[in-house]
């Protein structure tokens, strides 16, 4: 018989030094079930609150995030190695999302009249209940608020099952929302291991689930949610392709591509990973890309000047290095980087591989670190075909001096949930975020995201 009262411990490690950090006492399966029950009770009242009433604690949460930005950024640095500069920017982005949905939820979820003869008809949006959020470590605050701000403003409750290596961040998020004045228990952090997710999905107090994570995790959550017929939204991996066309300025293109690759030390599902270059532009782009990547020097993540901190763990670093080595053995050329530094910590330098092709991990797999893969294409048509051949379809980019051409390719040709021209892909509360194929389904952010966890109800009244 399974013991549901055992409480696990969550130990943190500083990725920059490998020094042991704080240990947190977790929650048992019984604790998590009780949280779900309390959240469901709180949500029954919260759903009755007006949008104006819900906006009060949401805007307070934005203020608290900004007031605590240095403290919260330091927590991210300590637990998963994010540079303090990126951490503060992440906190600010969360605050912006809180304000955006506080201001826009009423319009996003306003009743929509429908013209039907002889009756009053409209579509209305009602909250589903309590949403379980299974979240990753790489953007430990943004990933959560990207879900929580719209879900709470829609009248839902939330249970957060965060990544096991960022327990302090998980509890800090709960603290922000509690201190902001949300009803007691409406949003709670359950410090449980991944093995405890299925029981939460199956809990009768959980109405739906959202996950950001790996493809394997997405399959597992989708199967569990499907077995109990609960809605789920999945934002999974990516191997984002950027097309560098022959008319692009190589230096400008390389700056965009390097910025795309090096988001969060390359540990981002929407980081640019495959750079598909038309043959006539390849040599100039390779040179420019190497120079742009050189600008990301490894350094102390607590120094505001640092652009590249450590990776999340030595195990993650070693996996990336093996992907690089396997790609080189299969014919890729190492233009820069690709060696493990002789220093304590989970460090890996900016790396550029050329001559990348199918059969190499740099092409076939998601490389979750600072490794750029350059792939040659004969022309625009072949570049598009190579980009779309991936099992992933999250973000994509086009680098060109012909804006009409870039817009056409981005809007009509690339199989991805997002496509940017002459810029790197990023999330924004005002635009829907999500992917296709093995990058998941459903959308976050904007009106599309807030409507994922509501009952879209048709109402007809005959006089």
Short mmCIF file of C-alpha atoms in Angstrom, two decimals:
data_model
loop_
_atom_site.label_atom_id
_atom_site.label_comp_id
_atom_site.label_asym_id
_atom_site.label_seq_id
_atom_site.Cartn_x
_atom_site.Cartn_y
_atom_site.Cartn_z
CA UNK A 1 0.00 0.00 0.00
CA UNK A 2 1.35 3.43 -0.94
CA UNK A 3 2.16 5.74 1.95
CA UNK A 4 0.47 9.06 1.10
CA UNK A 5 1.71 10.85 4.22
CA UNK A 6 5.47 10.82 3.46
CA UNK A 7 6.97 14.28 3.01
CA UNK A 8 9.96 14.53 0.64
CA UNK A 9 12.88 16.93 0.96
CA UNK A 10 13.96 19.28 -1.84
CA UNK A 11 17.64 20.22 -1.84
CA UNK A 12 18.96 23.07 -3.95
CA UNK A 13 22.42 23.48 -5.50
CA UNK A 14 24.10 26.61 -6.83
CA UNK A 15 24.92 25.76 -10.47
CA UNK A 16 27.77 28.29 -10.57
CA UNK A 17 29.75 26.74 -7.72
CA UNK A 18 27.98 23.44 -6.97
CA UNK A 19 27.70 24.60 -3.36
CA UNK A 20 24.78 23.11 -1.46
CA UNK A 21 21.92 25.52 -0.98
CA UNK A 22 18.84 25.46 1.18
CA UNK A 23 16.79 22.30 1.79
CA UNK A 24 13.00 22.59 1.81
CA UNK A 25 10.52 20.24 3.44
CA UNK A 26 8.02 19.12 0.84
CA UNK A 27 4.40 18.07 0.95
CA UNK A 28 2.90 14.61 1.14
CA UNK A 29 0.28 13.34 -1.28
CA UNK A 30 -2.29 13.91 1.47
CA UNK A 31 -1.09 17.51 1.86
CA UNK A 32 -1.41 18.12 -1.88
CA UNK A 33 -4.91 16.64 -1.97
CA UNK A 34 -5.92 18.90 0.90
CA UNK A 35 -4.54 21.91 -0.99
CA UNK A 36 -6.64 21.00 -4.03
CA UNK A 37 -9.74 20.70 -1.86
CA UNK A 38 -9.12 24.10 -0.22
CA UNK A 39 -8.46 25.71 -3.59
CA UNK A 40 -11.74 24.32 -4.94
CA UNK A 41 -13.63 25.73 -1.94
CA UNK A 42 -12.00 29.14 -2.36
CA UNK A 43 -12.66 29.11 -6.11
CA UNK A 44 -16.39 28.64 -5.62
CA UNK A 45 -16.51 32.11 -4.07
CA UNK A 46 -13.79 33.64 -6.25
CA UNK A 47 -15.71 32.86 -9.44
CA UNK A 48 -18.49 35.14 -8.20
CA UNK A 49 -16.14 38.13 -7.88
CA UNK A 50 -16.35 40.78 -10.60
CA UNK A 51 -13.42 41.44 -12.89
CA UNK A 52 -12.89 44.72 -11.06
CA UNK A 53 -12.68 42.87 -7.73
CA UNK A 54 -10.26 40.29 -9.14
CA UNK A 55 -8.07 43.03 -10.57
CA UNK A 56 -7.34 44.53 -7.14
CA UNK A 57 -5.10 41.71 -5.83
CA UNK A 58 -3.71 41.11 -9.32
CA UNK A 59 -2.43 44.68 -9.54
CA UNK A 60 -1.14 44.39 -5.99
CA UNK A 61 0.80 41.30 -7.06
CA UNK A 62 2.42 43.37 -9.80
CA UNK A 63 3.50 45.95 -7.23
CA UNK A 64 4.90 43.30 -4.90
CA UNK A 65 6.86 41.67 -7.71
CA UNK A 66 8.53 44.96 -8.55
CA UNK A 67 9.21 45.70 -4.88
CA UNK A 68 10.86 42.28 -4.44
CA UNK A 69 12.59 42.07 -7.82
CA UNK A 70 16.16 41.96 -6.48
CA UNK A 71 15.29 39.34 -3.87
CA UNK A 72 13.45 37.16 -6.38
CA UNK A 73 16.18 37.51 -9.02
CA UNK A 74 18.77 36.42 -6.46
CA UNK A 75 16.64 33.37 -5.69
CA UNK A 76 16.61 32.39 -9.37
CA UNK A 77 20.38 32.80 -9.57
CA UNK A 78 20.91 30.63 -6.51
CA UNK A 79 18.60 27.83 -7.60
CA UNK A 80 18.98 27.57 -11.39
CA UNK A 81 21.85 29.89 -12.33
CA UNK A 82 20.05 32.68 -14.18
CA UNK A 83 22.03 35.90 -14.41
CA UNK A 84 20.76 38.51 -11.99
CA UNK A 85 20.11 40.91 -14.87
CA UNK A 86 17.90 38.38 -16.64
CA UNK A 87 16.23 37.51 -13.37
CA UNK A 88 15.17 41.09 -12.68
CA UNK A 89 13.88 41.42 -16.24
CA UNK A 90 11.87 38.24 -15.74
CA UNK A 91 10.26 39.58 -12.57
CA UNK A 92 9.37 42.82 -14.35
CA UNK A 93 7.78 40.83 -17.17
CA UNK A 94 5.64 38.93 -14.66
CA UNK A 95 4.45 42.22 -13.21
CA UNK A 96 3.54 43.45 -16.67
CA UNK A 97 1.51 40.29 -17.31
CA UNK A 98 -0.39 40.77 -14.04
CA UNK A 99 -1.30 44.31 -15.05
CA UNK A 100 -2.18 43.29 -18.59
CA UNK A 101 -4.71 40.66 -17.54
CA UNK A 102 -6.03 42.81 -14.71
CA UNK A 103 -6.83 45.48 -17.29
CA UNK A 104 -7.93 43.23 -20.17
CA UNK A 105 -9.68 40.18 -18.68
CA UNK A 106 -13.11 41.84 -18.77
CA UNK A 107 -12.81 42.58 -22.49
CA UNK A 108 -11.22 39.22 -23.32
CA UNK A 109 -14.08 37.41 -21.60
CA UNK A 110 -16.96 39.76 -22.37
CA UNK A 111 -20.22 38.19 -23.50
CA UNK A 112 -20.50 37.98 -27.27
CA UNK A 113 -23.96 38.45 -28.80
CA UNK A 114 -25.09 36.13 -31.58
CA UNK A 115 -27.81 37.09 -34.07
CA UNK A 116 -30.49 34.38 -33.92
CA UNK A 117 -34.05 34.98 -35.02
CA UNK A 118 -36.68 35.17 -32.28
CA UNK A 119 -34.30 34.87 -29.32
CA UNK A 120 -31.61 36.57 -27.33
CA UNK A 121 -28.42 34.60 -27.83
CA UNK A 122 -24.89 35.07 -26.63
CA UNK A 123 -21.67 33.29 -25.73
CA UNK A 124 -20.40 33.65 -22.19
CA UNK A 125 -17.19 32.47 -20.53
CA UNK A 126 -17.28 30.76 -17.13
CA UNK A 127 -14.25 29.54 -15.15
CA UNK A 128 -13.55 25.80 -15.09
CA UNK A 129 -12.35 25.49 -11.49
CA UNK A 130 -8.89 24.70 -10.16
CA UNK A 131 -6.09 24.35 -12.71
CA UNK A 132 -3.00 22.27 -11.94
CA UNK A 133 0.16 23.88 -13.35
CA UNK A 134 3.22 21.66 -13.87
CA UNK A 135 6.04 24.09 -14.52
CA UNK A 136 9.76 23.96 -15.47
CA UNK A 137 12.84 25.53 -13.92
CA UNK A 138 14.20 27.61 -16.81
CA UNK A 139 11.91 30.63 -16.33
CA UNK A 140 10.77 29.85 -12.81
CA UNK A 141 8.62 32.97 -12.38
CA UNK A 142 7.52 33.86 -15.91
CA UNK A 143 6.28 30.38 -16.82
CA UNK A 144 4.06 30.42 -13.73
CA UNK A 145 2.67 33.94 -14.05
CA UNK A 146 2.05 33.36 -17.76
CA UNK A 147 -0.48 30.79 -16.57
CA UNK A 148 -1.56 32.26 -13.23
CA UNK A 149 -2.41 35.83 -14.24
CA UNK A 150 -5.00 34.88 -16.90
CA UNK A 151 -6.29 31.84 -14.99
CA UNK A 152 -6.96 33.76 -11.78
CA UNK A 153 -8.47 36.71 -13.62
CA UNK A 154 -10.82 34.26 -15.39
CA UNK A 155 -12.08 33.14 -11.98
CA UNK A 156 -10.10 29.93 -11.63
CA UNK A 157 -7.94 28.69 -8.77
CA UNK A 158 -4.48 27.17 -9.12
CA UNK A 159 -2.20 24.49 -7.72
CA UNK A 160 1.46 24.84 -8.70
CA UNK A 161 3.68 21.77 -9.01
CA UNK A 162 7.00 23.40 -9.84
CA UNK A 163 10.30 21.84 -10.90
CA UNK A 164 12.03 20.13 -7.99
CA UNK A 165 15.20 22.25 -8.23
CA UNK A 166 13.41 25.61 -7.70
CA UNK A 167 11.38 25.09 -4.52
CA UNK A 168 12.27 28.51 -3.16
CA UNK A 169 10.97 30.18 -6.30
CA UNK A 170 7.76 28.14 -6.09
CA UNK A 171 7.09 29.17 -2.51
CA UNK A 172 8.00 32.80 -3.27
CA UNK A 173 5.32 32.89 -5.98
CA UNK A 174 2.72 31.58 -3.55
CA UNK A 175 3.85 34.23 -1.06
CA UNK A 176 3.47 37.06 -3.59
CA UNK A 177 -0.09 36.02 -4.45
CA UNK A 178 -1.06 35.48 -0.82
CA UNK A 179 0.38 38.82 0.25
CA UNK A 180 -1.39 40.50 -2.67
CA UNK A 181 -4.72 39.60 -1.13
CA UNK A 182 -5.98 36.65 -3.16
CA UNK A 183 -8.36 34.47 -1.13
CA UNK A 184 -6.67 32.06 1.26
CA UNK A 185 -5.97 28.76 -0.46
CA UNK A 186 -7.05 29.87 -3.94
CA UNK A 187 -3.49 29.44 -5.22
CA UNK A 188 -1.07 27.05 -3.52
CA UNK A 189 2.33 25.51 -4.18
CA UNK A 190 2.55 21.76 -3.73
CA UNK A 191 6.16 20.69 -3.21
CA UNK A 192 5.75 17.15 -4.48
CA UNK A 193 7.93 15.01 -6.77
CA UNK A 194 7.00 14.35 -10.38
CA UNK A 195 5.61 10.99 -9.35
CA UNK A 196 2.85 12.84 -7.51
CA UNK A 197 1.49 14.61 -10.60
CA UNK A 198 -0.83 11.82 -11.75
CA UNK A 199 -2.64 11.71 -8.41
CA UNK A 200 -3.25 15.45 -8.61
CA UNK A 201 -4.53 15.24 -12.17
CA UNK A 202 -6.94 12.51 -11.07
CA UNK A 203 -8.06 14.46 -7.98
CA UNK A 204 -11.72 15.41 -8.29
CA UNK A 205 -10.96 18.97 -7.19
CA UNK A 206 -8.67 19.57 -10.18
CA UNK A 207 -10.55 20.66 -13.30
CA UNK A 208 -7.72 20.99 -15.83
CA UNK A 209 -3.95 20.91 -16.21
CA UNK A 210 -1.30 22.97 -17.96
CA UNK A 211 2.28 21.85 -18.47
CA UNK A 212 5.42 23.46 -19.80
CA UNK A 213 8.17 20.91 -20.20
CA UNK A 214 9.66 18.15 -22.29
CA UNK A 215 7.91 16.09 -24.94
CA UNK A 216 8.03 13.01 -22.68
CA UNK A 217 6.49 14.95 -19.80
CA UNK A 218 3.82 16.25 -22.16
CA UNK A 219 2.92 12.74 -23.29
CA UNK A 220 2.65 11.59 -19.69
CA UNK A 221 0.46 14.49 -18.59
CA UNK A 222 -1.72 14.34 -21.69
CA UNK A 223 -2.30 10.61 -21.16
CA UNK A 224 -3.21 11.09 -17.51
CA UNK A 225 -5.51 14.03 -18.26
CA UNK A 226 -7.12 12.19 -21.15
CA UNK A 227 -7.81 9.17 -18.98
CA UNK A 228 -9.99 11.32 -16.71
CA UNK A 229 -11.27 13.57 -19.53
CA UNK A 230 -9.73 16.80 -18.27
CA UNK A 231 -8.62 19.69 -20.45
CA UNK A 232 -4.89 20.21 -20.81
CA UNK A 233 -2.61 22.74 -22.47
CA UNK A 234 0.93 21.66 -23.36
CA UNK A 235 3.89 23.90 -24.18
CA UNK A 236 6.73 21.52 -24.98
CA UNK A 237 10.14 21.53 -26.59
CA UNK A 238 11.40 23.35 -29.62
CA UNK A 239 14.18 23.29 -32.18
CA UNK A 240 13.38 26.71 -33.58
CA UNK A 241 14.64 27.33 -37.10
CA UNK A 242 15.75 30.75 -38.35
CA UNK A 243 16.07 31.18 -42.12
CA UNK A 244 18.94 33.42 -43.21
CA UNK A 245 18.22 34.40 -46.80
CA UNK A 246 20.76 35.58 -49.37
CA UNK A 247 19.59 39.21 -49.12
CA UNK A 248 20.09 39.45 -45.35
CA UNK A 249 22.88 41.57 -43.91
CA UNK A 250 25.15 38.92 -42.35
CA UNK A 251 26.22 40.99 -39.35
CA UNK A 252 22.67 42.11 -38.51
CA UNK A 253 21.36 38.57 -39.03
CA UNK A 254 24.06 37.11 -36.81
CA UNK A 255 23.26 39.55 -33.98
CA UNK A 256 19.61 38.49 -34.06
CA UNK A 257 20.48 34.81 -34.31
CA UNK A 258 23.01 34.93 -31.48
CA UNK A 259 20.52 36.73 -29.26
CA UNK A 260 17.93 34.09 -30.16
CA UNK A 261 20.31 31.23 -29.37
CA UNK A 262 21.62 32.67 -26.09
CA UNK A 263 18.32 33.44 -24.36
CA UNK A 264 18.74 32.15 -20.79
CA UNK A 265 22.10 30.56 -21.71
CA UNK A 266 20.30 28.70 -24.50
CA UNK A 267 17.98 27.02 -21.99
CA UNK A 268 14.74 28.11 -23.56
CA UNK A 269 12.14 26.24 -25.58
CA UNK A 270 11.87 29.25 -27.91
CA UNK A 271 15.60 29.83 -28.25
CA UNK A 272 16.76 29.76 -31.87
CA UNK A 273 18.60 26.49 -32.32
CA UNK A 274 18.89 25.75 -36.07
CA UNK A 275 20.11 28.49 -38.41
CA UNK A 276 19.37 27.54 -41.99
CA UNK A 277 21.44 29.66 -44.36
CA UNK A 278 21.08 29.95 -48.11
CA UNK A 279 24.32 28.69 -49.69
CA UNK A 280 25.48 32.02 -51.12
CA UNK A 281 25.30 33.65 -47.68
CA UNK A 282 26.78 30.82 -45.62
CA UNK A 283 30.46 31.80 -45.40
CA UNK A 284 29.77 35.42 -44.44
CA UNK A 285 27.11 34.37 -41.94
CA UNK A 286 29.34 31.75 -40.29
CA UNK A 287 32.03 34.36 -39.69
CA UNK A 288 29.55 36.89 -38.34
CA UNK A 289 27.86 34.32 -36.12
CA UNK A 290 31.14 33.29 -34.54
CA UNK A 291 31.93 36.92 -33.72
CA UNK A 292 28.46 37.54 -32.28
CA UNK A 293 28.62 34.42 -30.11
CA UNK A 294 32.05 35.40 -28.83
CA UNK A 295 30.41 38.38 -27.18
CA UNK A 296 28.71 36.09 -24.66
CA UNK A 297 31.50 35.51 -22.17
CA UNK A 298 30.96 33.21 -19.22
CA UNK A 299 30.93 35.02 -15.90
CA UNK A 300 29.55 35.27 -12.39
CA UNK A 301 25.75 35.28 -12.72
CA UNK A 302 25.56 37.69 -9.78
CA UNK A 303 27.54 40.31 -11.70
CA UNK A 304 25.12 42.61 -13.62
CA UNK A 305 27.59 42.73 -16.54
CA UNK A 306 27.53 38.97 -17.15
CA UNK A 307 25.79 37.80 -20.33
CA UNK A 308 26.33 34.04 -19.92
CA UNK A 309 26.02 32.29 -16.59
CA UNK A 310 26.16 28.57 -15.81
CA UNK A 311 23.73 25.96 -17.04
CA UNK A 312 21.24 24.48 -14.63
CA UNK A 313 23.33 21.45 -13.65
CA UNK A 314 26.44 19.46 -14.47
CA UNK A 315 24.25 16.63 -15.73
CA UNK A 316 22.51 18.98 -18.17
CA UNK A 317 25.88 20.38 -19.29
CA UNK A 318 27.26 16.92 -19.88
CA UNK A 319 24.25 15.94 -21.98
CA UNK A 320 24.71 19.01 -24.17
CA UNK A 321 28.42 18.30 -24.56
CA UNK A 322 27.67 14.74 -25.65
CA UNK A 323 25.22 16.08 -28.26
CA UNK A 324 27.98 18.35 -29.56
CA UNK A 325 30.57 15.56 -29.61
CA UNK A 326 28.19 13.17 -31.35
CA UNK A 327 27.40 15.80 -33.97
CA UNK A 328 31.10 16.42 -34.63
CA UNK A 329 31.73 12.68 -34.94
CA UNK A 330 28.92 12.60 -37.52
CA UNK A 331 30.50 15.37 -39.63
CA UNK A 332 29.70 18.73 -38.04
CA UNK A 333 32.46 21.36 -37.92
CA UNK A 334 33.20 23.04 -34.59
CA UNK A 335 33.72 26.75 -35.29
CA UNK A 336 33.89 27.96 -31.69
CA UNK A 337 33.46 26.48 -28.23
CA UNK A 338 32.41 22.89 -27.69
CA UNK A 339 34.77 22.19 -24.79
CA UNK A 340 34.05 21.73 -21.10
CA UNK A 341 35.80 24.44 -19.04
CA UNK A 342 38.19 23.36 -16.31
CA UNK A 343 36.29 24.98 -13.45
CA UNK A 344 33.78 23.97 -10.82
CA UNK A 345 30.17 24.47 -11.82
CA UNK A 346 27.84 23.73 -14.71
CA UNK A 347 29.66 25.85 -17.29
CA UNK A 348 29.62 25.57 -21.07
CA UNK A 349 30.93 28.14 -23.57
CA UNK A 350 29.13 29.65 -26.57
CA UNK A 351 29.41 27.04 -29.31
CA UNK A 352 28.82 27.17 -33.06
CA UNK A 353 28.61 24.07 -35.23
CA UNK A 354 28.58 24.21 -39.04
CA UNK A 355 27.84 21.52 -41.63
CA UNK A 356 24.98 20.30 -39.46
CA UNK A 357 22.67 17.84 -41.20
CA UNK A 358 20.10 15.11 -40.43
CA UNK A 359 21.48 12.27 -38.34
CA UNK A 360 23.34 14.62 -36.02
CA UNK A 361 21.90 15.49 -32.58
CA UNK A 362 22.40 19.19 -33.36
CA UNK A 363 19.82 18.79 -36.13
CA UNK A 364 17.52 16.04 -34.88
CA UNK A 365 17.25 16.87 -31.18
CA UNK A 366 16.57 19.85 -28.96
CA UNK A 367 19.93 21.04 -27.64
CA UNK A 368 19.08 22.90 -24.44
CA UNK A 369 22.16 25.08 -24.11
CA UNK A 370 24.38 27.66 -25.86
CA UNK A 371 24.97 25.68 -29.07
CA UNK A 372 24.09 27.16 -32.47
CA UNK A 373 23.71 24.77 -35.41
CA UNK A 374 24.31 26.19 -38.91
CA UNK A 375 22.67 24.29 -41.75
CA UNK A 376 23.21 25.07 -45.43
CA UNK A 377 20.30 25.21 -47.90
CA UNK A 378 20.48 25.65 -51.67
CA UNK A 379 17.74 28.29 -51.77
CA UNK A 380 14.61 29.63 -50.07
CA UNK A 381 12.50 26.61 -51.00
CA UNK A 382 14.97 24.13 -49.54
CA UNK A 383 15.46 26.29 -46.42
CA UNK A 384 11.72 26.20 -45.73
CA UNK A 385 11.63 22.43 -46.31
CA UNK A 386 14.51 21.87 -43.86
CA UNK A 387 12.86 24.08 -41.24
CA UNK A 388 9.56 22.23 -41.52
CA UNK A 389 11.13 18.77 -41.46
CA UNK A 390 11.58 19.01 -37.68
CA UNK A 391 9.22 17.20 -35.31
CA UNK A 392 8.98 20.51 -33.42
CA UNK A 393 6.99 23.59 -34.30
CA UNK A 394 7.22 26.22 -31.59
CA UNK A 395 8.95 29.35 -32.89
CA UNK A 396 10.69 30.34 -36.13
CA UNK A 397 12.38 33.30 -37.73
CA UNK A 398 13.24 34.83 -41.09
CA UNK A 399 16.19 37.13 -41.72
CA UNK A 400 15.87 39.16 -44.92
CA UNK A 401 16.03 42.71 -46.27
CA UNK A 402 12.80 42.13 -48.21
CA UNK A 403 10.08 42.63 -45.61
CA UNK A 404 7.26 41.49 -47.88
CA UNK A 405 9.14 38.29 -48.61
CA UNK A 406 9.85 37.74 -44.93
CA UNK A 407 6.22 38.33 -43.98
CA UNK A 408 5.01 35.87 -46.61
CA UNK A 409 7.36 33.13 -45.41
CA UNK A 410 6.61 33.78 -41.75
CA UNK A 411 2.85 33.93 -42.17
CA UNK A 412 2.31 31.21 -44.75
CA UNK A 413 5.28 28.86 -45.09
CA UNK A 414 6.70 27.92 -41.68
CA UNK A 415 5.06 25.23 -39.55
CA UNK A 416 5.31 26.90 -36.15
CA UNK A 417 3.11 28.59 -33.60
CA UNK A 418 5.14 31.80 -33.84
CA UNK A 419 7.27 33.35 -36.56
CA UNK A 420 9.26 36.58 -36.35
CA UNK A 421 10.92 38.53 -39.15
CA UNK A 422 14.31 40.15 -38.42
CA UNK A 423 13.91 39.61 -34.68
CA UNK A 424 14.19 36.79 -32.18
CA UNK A 425 11.07 35.00 -30.94
CA UNK A 426 9.84 35.99 -27.50
CA UNK A 427 6.67 35.66 -25.45
CA UNK A 428 4.43 38.65 -24.79
CA UNK A 429 1.19 38.85 -22.77
CA UNK A 430 -0.45 40.57 -25.75
CA UNK A 431 0.25 37.76 -28.27
CA UNK A 432 -0.76 34.08 -28.20
CA UNK A 433 2.08 31.73 -27.30
CA UNK A 434 2.33 28.04 -28.17
CA UNK A 435 3.25 25.54 -30.83
CA UNK A 436 2.25 22.71 -33.14
CA UNK A 437 3.46 19.15 -33.76
CA UNK A 438 5.61 17.88 -30.86
CA UNK A 439 5.85 21.39 -29.43
CA UNK A 440 2.41 20.92 -27.91
CA UNK A 441 -1.09 22.32 -28.26
CA UNK A 442 -3.21 25.09 -26.83
CA UNK A 443 -2.16 28.68 -26.33
CA UNK A 444 -1.06 30.91 -23.48
CA UNK A 445 -1.25 34.71 -23.24
CA UNK A 446 -3.63 37.22 -24.83
CA UNK A 447 -7.31 36.47 -25.35
CA UNK A 448 -6.55 33.02 -26.75
CA UNK A 449 -4.72 32.02 -23.56
CA UNK A 450 -7.27 33.26 -21.06
CA UNK A 451 -10.00 31.35 -22.93
CA UNK A 452 -8.20 28.00 -22.64
CA UNK A 453 -9.47 27.39 -19.10
CA UNK A 454 -13.03 28.62 -19.33
CA UNK A 455 -16.31 27.00 -20.28
CA UNK A 456 -17.30 28.63 -23.58
CA UNK A 457 -21.04 28.52 -23.01
CA UNK A 458 -23.82 29.17 -25.51
CA UNK A 459 -26.93 30.82 -23.98
CA UNK A 460 -30.23 31.36 -25.76
CA UNK A 461 -33.27 33.07 -24.24
CA UNK A 462 -36.63 32.94 -26.01
CA UNK A 463 -39.14 35.58 -24.99
#
